[in-house]
Coordinates of C-alpha atoms in Angstrom, one line a residue:
X1 CA 83.0 86.7 84.9
X2 CA 79.9 88.5 83.7
X3 CA 77.7 86.8 81.1
X4 CA 78.0 89.8 78.8
X5 CA 81.7 90.3 79.4
X6 CA 83.6 91.8 76.4
X7 CA 87.4 92.5 76.4
X8 CA 87.1 95.8 74.5
X9 CA 84.2 97.0 76.6
X10 CA 86.2 96.3 79.7
X11 CA 89.2 98.2 78.3
X12 CA 87.1 101.3 77.4
X13 CA 85.5 101.3 80.8
X14 CA 88.9 101.2 82.5
X15 CA 90.1 104.4 80.7
X16 CA 90.6 107.6 82.6
X17 CA 89.3 111.0 81.4
X18 CA 92.8 112.0 80.3
X19 CA 93.3 108.7 78.4
X20 CA 89.9 109.1 76.6
X21 CA 90.8 112.7 75.7
X22 CA 94.1 111.6 74.2
X23 CA 92.4 108.9 72.1
X24 CA 89.7 111.4 70.9
X25 CA 92.3 114.1 70.0
X26 CA 94.5 111.6 68.1
X27 CA 91.5 110.2 66.2
X28 CA 90.1 113.5 65.0
X29 CA 89.5 113.8 61.2
X30 CA 87.6 116.1 59.0
X31 CA 84.2 115.1 57.6
X32 CA 82.0 112.2 58.8
X33 CA 82.7 110.6 62.1
X34 CA 84.5 107.3 61.8
X35 CA 82.5 104.2 62.7
X36 CA 85.1 103.0 65.2
X37 CA 84.7 106.3 67.1
X38 CA 81.0 105.8 67.3
X39 CA 81.6 102.4 68.8
X40 CA 84.1 103.9 71.2
X41 CA 81.5 106.5 72.4
X42 CA 78.8 103.8 72.6
X43 CA 81.0 101.4 74.7
X44 CA 82.0 104.4 76.9
X45 CA 78.3 104.9 77.8
X46 CA 77.4 101.2 78.3
X47 CA 77.4 100.1 81.9
X48 CA 77.0 96.5 80.6
X49 CA 78.1 95.3 77.2
X50 CA 75.3 95.4 74.6
X51 CA 76.3 94.0 71.2
X52 CA 72.9 94.7 69.6
X53 CA 73.4 98.4 70.2
X54 CA 76.7 98.2 68.4
X55 CA 75.3 96.2 65.5
X56 CA 72.8 99.0 64.8
X57 CA 75.7 101.1 63.4
X58 CA 76.1 98.7 60.4
X59 CA 74.0 97.6 57.5
X60 CA 73.9 94.5 55.3
X61 CA 73.9 90.8 56.1
X62 CA 77.4 90.6 57.6
X63 CA 77.0 93.0 60.5
X64 CA 78.9 90.8 62.9
X65 CA 82.0 90.6 60.7
X66 CA 81.9 94.4 60.2
X67 CA 81.6 94.9 63.9
X68 CA 84.5 92.5 64.5
X69 CA 86.8 94.4 62.1
X70 CA 85.8 97.8 63.7
X71 CA 86.3 96.5 67.2
X72 CA 89.7 95.1 66.3
X73 CA 90.8 98.4 64.8
X74 CA 89.5 100.3 67.8
X75 CA 91.3 98.0 70.2
X76 CA 94.6 98.5 68.4
X77 CA 94.1 102.2 68.3
X78 CA 93.5 102.4 72.1
X79 CA 96.5 100.2 72.8
X80 CA 98.7 102.4 70.5
X81 CA 97.5 105.6 72.3
X82 CA 98.0 104.0 75.7
X83 CA 101.6 103.1 74.7
X84 CA 102.2 106.8 73.8
X85 CA 100.3 108.2 76.7
X86 CA 102.2 106.1 79.3
X87 CA 105.5 106.1 77.6
X88 CA 107.2 107.4 80.7
X89 CA 105.0 105.7 83.3
X90 CA 107.7 103.4 84.6
X91 CA 111.5 103.4 84.2
X92 CA 111.3 99.9 82.6
X93 CA 108.9 101.2 79.9
X94 CA 111.0 104.3 79.2
X95 CA 114.1 102.3 78.9
X96 CA 112.5 99.8 76.5
X97 CA 111.0 102.6 74.4
X98 CA 114.4 104.2 74.0
X99 CA 116.0 100.9 72.9
X100 CA 113.2 100.4 70.3
X101 CA 113.6 104.0 69.0
X102 CA 117.4 103.5 68.8
X103 CA 116.9 100.2 66.8
X104 CA 114.6 102.0 64.4
X105 CA 117.2 104.8 64.0
X106 CA 119.9 102.2 63.4
X107 CA 118.0 100.8 60.4
X108 CA 117.6 104.3 59.1
X109 CA 121.4 104.9 59.4
X110 CA 120.8 107.7 62.0
X111 CA 123.6 106.4 64.1
X112 CA 124.4 109.6 66.1
X113 CA 120.9 110.0 67.4
X114 CA 120.6 106.3 68.1
X115 CA 123.8 106.5 70.2
X116 CA 122.3 109.4 72.2
X117 CA 119.1 107.4 72.9
X118 CA 121.1 104.4 74.0
X119 CA 123.2 106.5 76.4
X120 CA 119.9 107.7 78.0
X121 CA 118.6 104.2 78.2
X122 CA 121.9 103.0 79.7
X123 CA 121.7 105.5 82.5
X124 CA 118.1 104.4 83.4
X125 CA 119.1 100.7 83.2
X126 CA 122.1 101.2 85.4
X127 CA 120.2 103.1 88.0
X128 CA 117.4 100.5 88.1
X129 CA 119.7 97.5 87.6
X130 CA 117.9 96.3 84.5
X131 CA 120.6 93.8 83.6
X132 CA 119.0 92.2 80.6
X133 CA 118.3 95.6 79.1
X134 CA 121.9 96.6 79.7
X135 CA 122.9 93.6 77.6
X136 CA 120.6 94.7 74.8
X137 CA 121.9 98.3 74.9
X138 CA 125.5 96.9 74.7
X139 CA 124.4 94.8 71.7
X140 CA 123.1 97.9 69.8
X141 CA 126.1 100.1 70.8
X142 CA 128.4 97.4 69.4
X143 CA 126.5 97.3 66.1
X144 CA 126.6 101.1 65.8
X145 CA 130.4 101.0 66.3
X146 CA 130.8 98.3 63.7
X147 CA 128.5 100.2 61.2
X148 CA 130.3 103.5 61.7
X149 CA 133.8 102.0 61.7
X150 CA 134.6 103.8 65.0
X151 CA 136.7 100.8 66.1
X152 CA 139.2 103.1 67.9
X153 CA 136.4 103.8 70.4
X154 CA 135.7 100.1 70.8
X155 CA 137.0 98.4 74.0
X156 CA 136.0 94.8 73.7
X157 CA 137.6 93.8 77.0
X158 CA 135.6 96.4 78.9
X159 CA 132.4 95.4 77.1
X160 CA 133.0 91.8 77.8
X161 CA 133.7 92.5 81.5
X162 CA 130.5 94.6 81.9
X163 CA 128.5 91.9 80.1
X164 CA 129.9 89.2 82.4
X165 CA 129.0 91.2 85.5
X166 CA 125.4 91.9 84.2
X167 CA 124.8 88.2 83.4
X168 CA 126.3 87.1 86.8
X169 CA 124.0 89.5 88.7
X170 CA 121.0 88.5 86.7
X171 CA 121.7 84.8 87.3
X172 CA 122.0 85.5 91.0
X173 CA 118.5 87.1 90.8
X174 CA 117.2 84.0 89.0
X175 CA 118.5 81.7 91.7
X176 CA 116.8 83.7 94.5
X177 CA 113.6 83.8 92.4
X178 CA 113.7 80.0 92.0
X179 CA 114.1 79.6 95.8
X180 CA 111.2 82.0 96.3
X181 CA 109.0 80.1 93.8
X182 CA 109.8 76.7 95.4
X183 CA 108.8 78.0 98.9
X184 CA 105.7 79.8 97.5
X185 CA 104.6 76.6 95.9
X186 CA 104.7 74.8 99.2
X187 CA 102.8 77.5 101.2
X188 CA 100.3 78.1 98.4
X189 CA 98.5 75.0 99.8
X190 CA 98.8 76.0 103.4
X191 CA 100.6 78.6 105.5
X192 CA 100.4 76.2 108.5
X193 CA 103.3 73.7 109.0
X194 CA 101.2 70.6 109.0
X195 CA 103.8 67.9 110.0
X196 CA 107.4 67.3 110.9
X197 CA 108.4 66.7 107.3
X198 CA 107.2 70.2 106.2
X199 CA 109.0 71.7 109.2
X200 CA 112.3 70.0 108.1
X201 CA 111.8 71.2 104.6
X202 CA 111.6 74.8 105.7
X203 CA 114.5 74.4 108.2
X204 CA 116.7 73.1 105.3
X205 CA 115.9 76.1 103.1
X206 CA 117.3 78.3 105.8
X207 CA 120.6 76.5 105.4
X208 CA 120.8 77.4 101.7
X209 CA 124.2 79.2 100.9
X210 CA 122.4 82.2 99.4
X211 CA 120.3 82.6 102.6
X212 CA 123.2 82.5 105.0
X213 CA 124.1 86.2 104.6
X214 CA 122.7 89.2 102.7
X215 CA 126.1 89.8 101.1
X216 CA 125.3 86.8 98.7
X217 CA 122.6 89.0 97.1
X218 CA 124.3 90.9 94.3
X219 CA 121.5 93.4 93.3
X220 CA 118.5 95.2 94.8
X221 CA 116.1 92.7 93.4
X222 CA 118.1 89.8 95.0
X223 CA 118.3 91.7 98.3
X224 CA 114.5 92.2 98.3
X225 CA 113.9 88.5 97.6
X226 CA 116.4 87.6 100.4
X227 CA 114.4 89.6 103.0
X228 CA 111.1 88.2 101.8
X229 CA 112.3 84.5 101.9
X230 CA 113.9 84.9 105.3
X231 CA 110.8 86.6 106.8
X232 CA 108.5 83.9 105.4
X233 CA 110.6 81.0 106.5
X234 CA 110.9 82.3 110.1
X235 CA 107.1 83.0 110.2
X236 CA 106.3 79.4 109.1
X237 CA 108.6 78.0 111.7
X238 CA 106.9 80.3 114.3
X239 CA 110.1 82.2 115.0
X240 CA 108.1 85.4 115.1
X241 CA 110.8 87.9 116.3
X242 CA 113.2 86.9 113.6
X243 CA 110.4 87.2 111.0
X244 CA 109.5 90.6 112.3
X245 CA 113.1 91.8 112.1
X246 CA 113.4 90.8 108.4
X247 CA 110.1 92.4 107.6
X248 CA 111.1 95.7 109.1
X249 CA 114.5 95.6 107.4
X250 CA 112.8 95.0 104.1
X251 CA 110.6 98.1 104.4
X252 CA 113.6 100.1 105.5
X253 CA 115.5 98.9 102.5
X254 CA 112.7 99.9 100.1
X255 CA 112.3 103.3 101.7
X256 CA 116.0 103.9 101.3
X257 CA 115.6 103.2 97.6
X258 CA 112.5 105.2 96.7
X259 CA 112.9 104.6 93.0
X260 CA 112.1 100.9 93.6
X261 CA 108.8 101.9 95.2
X262 CA 108.1 104.3 92.3
X263 CA 108.8 101.6 89.8
X264 CA 106.7 98.9 91.6
X265 CA 104.7 100.1 94.5
X266 CA 103.2 96.7 95.0
X267 CA 106.6 95.6 96.6
X268 CA 106.0 98.1 99.3
X269 CA 102.3 97.3 99.8
X270 CA 103.1 93.6 100.1
X271 CA 105.9 94.3 102.6
X272 CA 103.6 96.4 104.7
X273 CA 100.9 93.8 104.4
X274 CA 103.3 91.2 105.9
X275 CA 104.3 93.4 108.8
X276 CA 100.6 94.0 109.5
X277 CA 100.0 90.3 109.5
X278 CA 102.7 90.0 112.1
X279 CA 101.2 92.7 114.3
X280 CA 97.9 90.7 114.4
X281 CA 99.7 87.5 115.4
X282 CA 101.7 89.4 118.1
X283 CA 98.8 91.6 119.1
X284 CA 101.1 94.5 118.8
X285 CA 98.7 97.4 118.3
X286 CA 101.4 100.1 118.3
X287 CA 103.1 98.3 115.4
X288 CA 99.8 97.9 113.6
X289 CA 98.9 101.6 113.8
X290 CA 102.4 102.7 112.8
X291 CA 102.4 100.7 109.5
X292 CA 98.7 101.1 108.6
X293 CA 99.3 104.9 108.8
X294 CA 102.5 104.5 106.8
X295 CA 100.6 102.8 104.0
X296 CA 97.8 105.4 104.1
X297 CA 100.5 108.1 103.6
X298 CA 101.2 106.9 100.1
X299 CA 99.3 107.8 97.0
X300 CA 99.2 105.5 94.0
X301 CA 97.8 106.4 90.6
X302 CA 97.5 103.1 88.5
X303 CA 94.5 100.8 89.0
X304 CA 96.7 97.8 89.9
X305 CA 98.5 99.7 92.6
X306 CA 95.3 101.2 93.9
X307 CA 93.6 97.8 94.0
X308 CA 96.4 96.3 96.0
X309 CA 96.4 99.2 98.5
X310 CA 92.6 99.0 98.7
X311 CA 92.6 95.3 99.5
X312 CA 95.4 95.5 102.1
X313 CA 93.8 98.5 103.9
X314 CA 90.3 96.9 103.7
X315 CA 91.5 93.5 105.0
X316 CA 93.3 94.9 108.0
X317 CA 90.8 97.6 108.9
X318 CA 88.1 95.0 108.8
X319 CA 90.2 92.5 110.7
X320 CA 91.2 95.2 113.3
X321 CA 87.5 95.9 114.0
X322 CA 86.9 92.2 114.5
X323 CA 90.0 91.8 116.7
X324 CA 88.7 94.6 119.0
X325 CA 85.1 93.2 118.9
X326 CA 83.8 96.3 117.2
X327 CA 81.4 94.2 115.1
X328 CA 79.0 97.0 114.3
X329 CA 81.9 99.0 112.8
X330 CA 83.2 96.0 110.9
X331 CA 79.8 95.4 109.3
X332 CA 79.4 99.1 108.5
X333 CA 82.8 99.2 107.0
X334 CA 82.1 96.1 104.8
X335 CA 78.6 97.3 103.7
X336 CA 79.3 101.0 103.2
X337 CA 82.9 101.2 102.1
X338 CA 84.2 97.8 100.7
X339 CA 81.1 96.6 98.9
X340 CA 80.3 100.0 97.5
X341 CA 83.7 100.4 95.8
X342 CA 82.8 98.0 93.0
X343 CA 85.5 99.3 90.7
X344 CA 88.4 98.5 93.0
X345 CA 86.7 95.4 94.5
X346 CA 86.6 93.7 91.1
X347 CA 90.4 94.4 90.6
X348 CA 91.7 93.0 93.8
X349 CA 93.5 89.6 93.9
X350 CA 91.0 86.8 94.1
X351 CA 92.4 85.5 97.4
X352 CA 92.1 88.9 99.1
X353 CA 88.5 89.3 97.7
X354 CA 87.5 86.0 99.3
X355 CA 89.2 86.9 102.6
X356 CA 87.2 90.1 102.7
X357 CA 84.0 88.1 102.4
X358 CA 85.2 85.6 105.0
X359 CA 86.0 88.4 107.5
X360 CA 82.7 90.0 106.9
X361 CA 81.0 86.6 107.6
X362 CA 82.9 86.5 110.9
X363 CA 81.7 90.0 111.8
X364 CA 78.0 89.1 111.0
X365 CA 78.5 85.8 112.9
X366 CA 79.7 87.6 116.1
X367 CA 76.8 90.0 115.8
X368 CA 74.5 86.9 115.6
X369 CA 73.2 87.9 112.2
X370 CA 73.6 84.4 110.9
X371 CA 71.7 84.9 107.7
X372 CA 74.0 87.6 106.5
X373 CA 77.0 85.7 107.9
X374 CA 76.0 82.7 105.6
X375 CA 75.4 85.0 102.6
X376 CA 78.9 86.5 102.9
X377 CA 80.5 83.1 103.6
X378 CA 78.8 81.7 100.5
X379 CA 80.5 84.4 98.4
X380 CA 83.7 82.7 99.6
X381 CA 82.8 79.0 99.6
X382 CA 80.8 78.9 96.3
X383 CA 83.3 80.9 94.2
X384 CA 86.6 80.2 95.8
X385 CA 89.4 78.8 93.6
X386 CA 90.7 75.3 94.1
X387 CA 94.1 77.0 94.3
X388 CA 93.1 78.9 97.4
X389 CA 95.1 77.9 100.5
X390 CA 93.6 74.9 102.2
X391 CA 93.9 76.4 105.7
X392 CA 91.7 79.3 104.6
X393 CA 89.1 77.0 103.1
X394 CA 89.2 74.7 106.1
X395 CA 88.5 77.7 108.4
X396 CA 85.5 78.7 106.2
X397 CA 84.1 75.2 106.2
X398 CA 84.2 75.0 110.1
X399 CA 82.5 78.4 110.3
X400 CA 79.9 77.1 107.8
X401 CA 79.0 74.2 110.1
X402 CA 78.5 76.5 113.1
X403 CA 76.4 79.0 111.1
X404 CA 74.1 76.2 109.7
X405 CA 73.7 74.9 113.3
X406 CA 72.7 78.4 114.5
X407 CA 70.2 78.6 111.7
X408 CA 68.8 75.2 112.7
X409 CA 69.5 73.8 109.2
X410 CA 69.5 70.2 110.6
X411 CA 69.0 68.6 107.2
X412 CA 72.2 70.1 105.8
X413 CA 74.4 69.6 108.9
X414 CA 75.3 65.9 108.6
X415 CA 76.6 66.4 105.0
X416 CA 78.6 69.6 106.0
X417 CA 80.1 67.8 109.0
X418 CA 81.2 64.8 106.9
X419 CA 82.6 66.9 104.1
X420 CA 84.5 69.2 106.4
X421 CA 86.1 66.4 108.3
X422 CA 87.0 64.7 105.0
X423 CA 88.6 68.0 103.8
X424 CA 90.7 68.3 106.9
X425 CA 91.9 64.7 106.6
X426 CA 92.6 65.0 102.8
X427 CA 94.7 68.1 103.3
X428 CA 96.7 67.0 106.4
X429 CA 94.8 69.5 108.6
X430 CA 92.9 66.9 110.8
X431 CA 93.7 67.9 114.4
X432 CA 92.1 66.6 117.6
X433 CA 90.5 70.0 118.7
X434 CA 88.9 70.7 115.3
X435 CA 87.7 67.1 114.9
X436 CA 86.2 67.2 118.5
X437 CA 84.4 70.5 117.9
X438 CA 83.0 69.7 114.4
X439 CA 82.0 66.1 115.4
X440 CA 80.0 67.3 118.4
X441 CA 77.4 68.8 116.1
X442 CA 76.5 65.2 115.1
X443 CA 75.3 64.4 118.6
X444 CA 74.6 67.7 120.3
X445 CA 71.3 67.5 122.2
X446 CA 68.4 69.9 121.4
X447 CA 68.7 73.2 123.3
X448 CA 65.2 72.7 124.6
X449 CA 66.5 69.8 126.7
X450 CA 68.4 72.2 128.9
X451 CA 70.2 69.8 131.3
X452 CA 71.3 67.4 128.6
X453 CA 72.4 70.3 126.4
X454 CA 74.4 71.9 129.3
X455 CA 76.0 68.6 130.4
X456 CA 77.0 67.8 126.8
X457 CA 78.7 71.2 126.3
X458 CA 80.5 71.1 129.7
X459 CA 82.0 67.7 128.7
X460 CA 83.0 68.9 125.2
X461 CA 84.6 72.0 126.8
X462 CA 86.7 69.7 129.0
X463 CA 87.8 67.7 126.0
X464 CA 88.8 70.8 124.1
X465 CA 90.8 72.1 127.0
X466 CA 92.6 68.8 127.2
X467 CA 93.2 68.9 123.5
X468 CA 95.0 72.2 123.6
X469 CA 92.8 74.4 121.5
X470 CA 95.7 76.8 120.7
X471 CA 96.5 74.6 117.8
X472 CA 93.1 74.8 116.1
X473 CA 92.9 75.4 112.3
X474 CA 90.1 78.1 112.5
X475 CA 92.3 80.6 114.4
X476 CA 89.6 83.3 114.0
X477 CA 87.2 81.2 116.1
X478 CA 87.3 80.3 119.8
X479 CA 85.5 77.0 120.2
X480 CA 85.5 77.4 124.0
X481 CA 84.1 80.9 123.8
X482 CA 81.3 79.6 121.6
X483 CA 80.5 76.9 124.1
X484 CA 80.6 79.4 127.0
X485 CA 78.2 81.6 125.1
X486 CA 75.8 78.7 124.8
X487 CA 76.2 77.8 128.5
X488 CA 75.2 81.3 129.5
X489 CA 72.0 81.3 127.5

């Protein structure tokens, strides 16, 4: 976070031209310009927050207090305007607004209009399967019936039956969500199955009654979660074809229900992200091109949606260049498209931001620009959250060892080797190929001693081949290719 970060400044900077115009129009008054509007215009112009500039609008000894009150008023004003401006942004927002308006009308004894609004809300809630909102709508409809003594129109059995169905479907969603959270908690540490115990845990999840058949999912949200869980479990267990099938079925399901995408585009973006991941593992270029182009065909308007699309497209375009050894294009893409789009880059999920830097480091590494590789990798290592998946961090640490060796940072290497091996052991990632490769930097002869250097690498190559390097942690690196490159020099 920036040193001069300010919540209100960040909020003002995020506003679109249309949103700013709405705020200005709704705040117009005759006579002298209000102080909060001066602050608004000042914050709008500031690229970085400068409190001293804002304090200059006030006089007296309690400038900070005056500024605090003005900022609080302005913040509430902006939020109120955003609520009005985006009242129909999403079906969920529209439905909630109608219920709020109906409640206000109820207290004003405007029962007929309240009924009309609740009917509109009910149609939205039924279409989008907002089961809790349907319960709230039913509650206010019942209160209106009681208040207007229209008991002849009241069917308690039907209302009770509808309520029971809504609650049953919502509870079904919650159980699927709980399953999803349990699995997500397990893979948040590592997306590699690290031992037999973890493998058994994932196999047992597949036997859960709700995961046996999709007919157990009683709503669209439950169906979505069913597909996600099944595709993830099969991927973890390396049953890639089954995982692919569920991923494709999920995208088909979303496209058959476009209102779900409209309400939450991130569901689609994430689903396409997952099928793109599969295409990389399977080296299926046709599948990759089909779904990367599908994602590009969508247009999203809200920053959160745009940031998710930006990070997915950036990660996979960058990764695709690296996969095809187009390292110049990868570096150009990173330097001239990703890094320059500062607005979206700061909005992407932190894990995706770090992965962008990690992939950029790989591109520089393969170009043998080791200084830039280290700079990009440090953006990952120095700032990465402790909650970041351990397999990602482990790969970065191994790459870090190689880069420091290439830069001849001999003073740093022993510590990096020791800490990397310790990290692998602590997180159940210690495997023979990785340990053999990382450990060799402790004893590798000087490259000037050509024969000893060559003999050493030939021996290590034999050891790595015997250790089955397909199971290495740093899947983006080929230890044997690196050794072969050194042997050719």
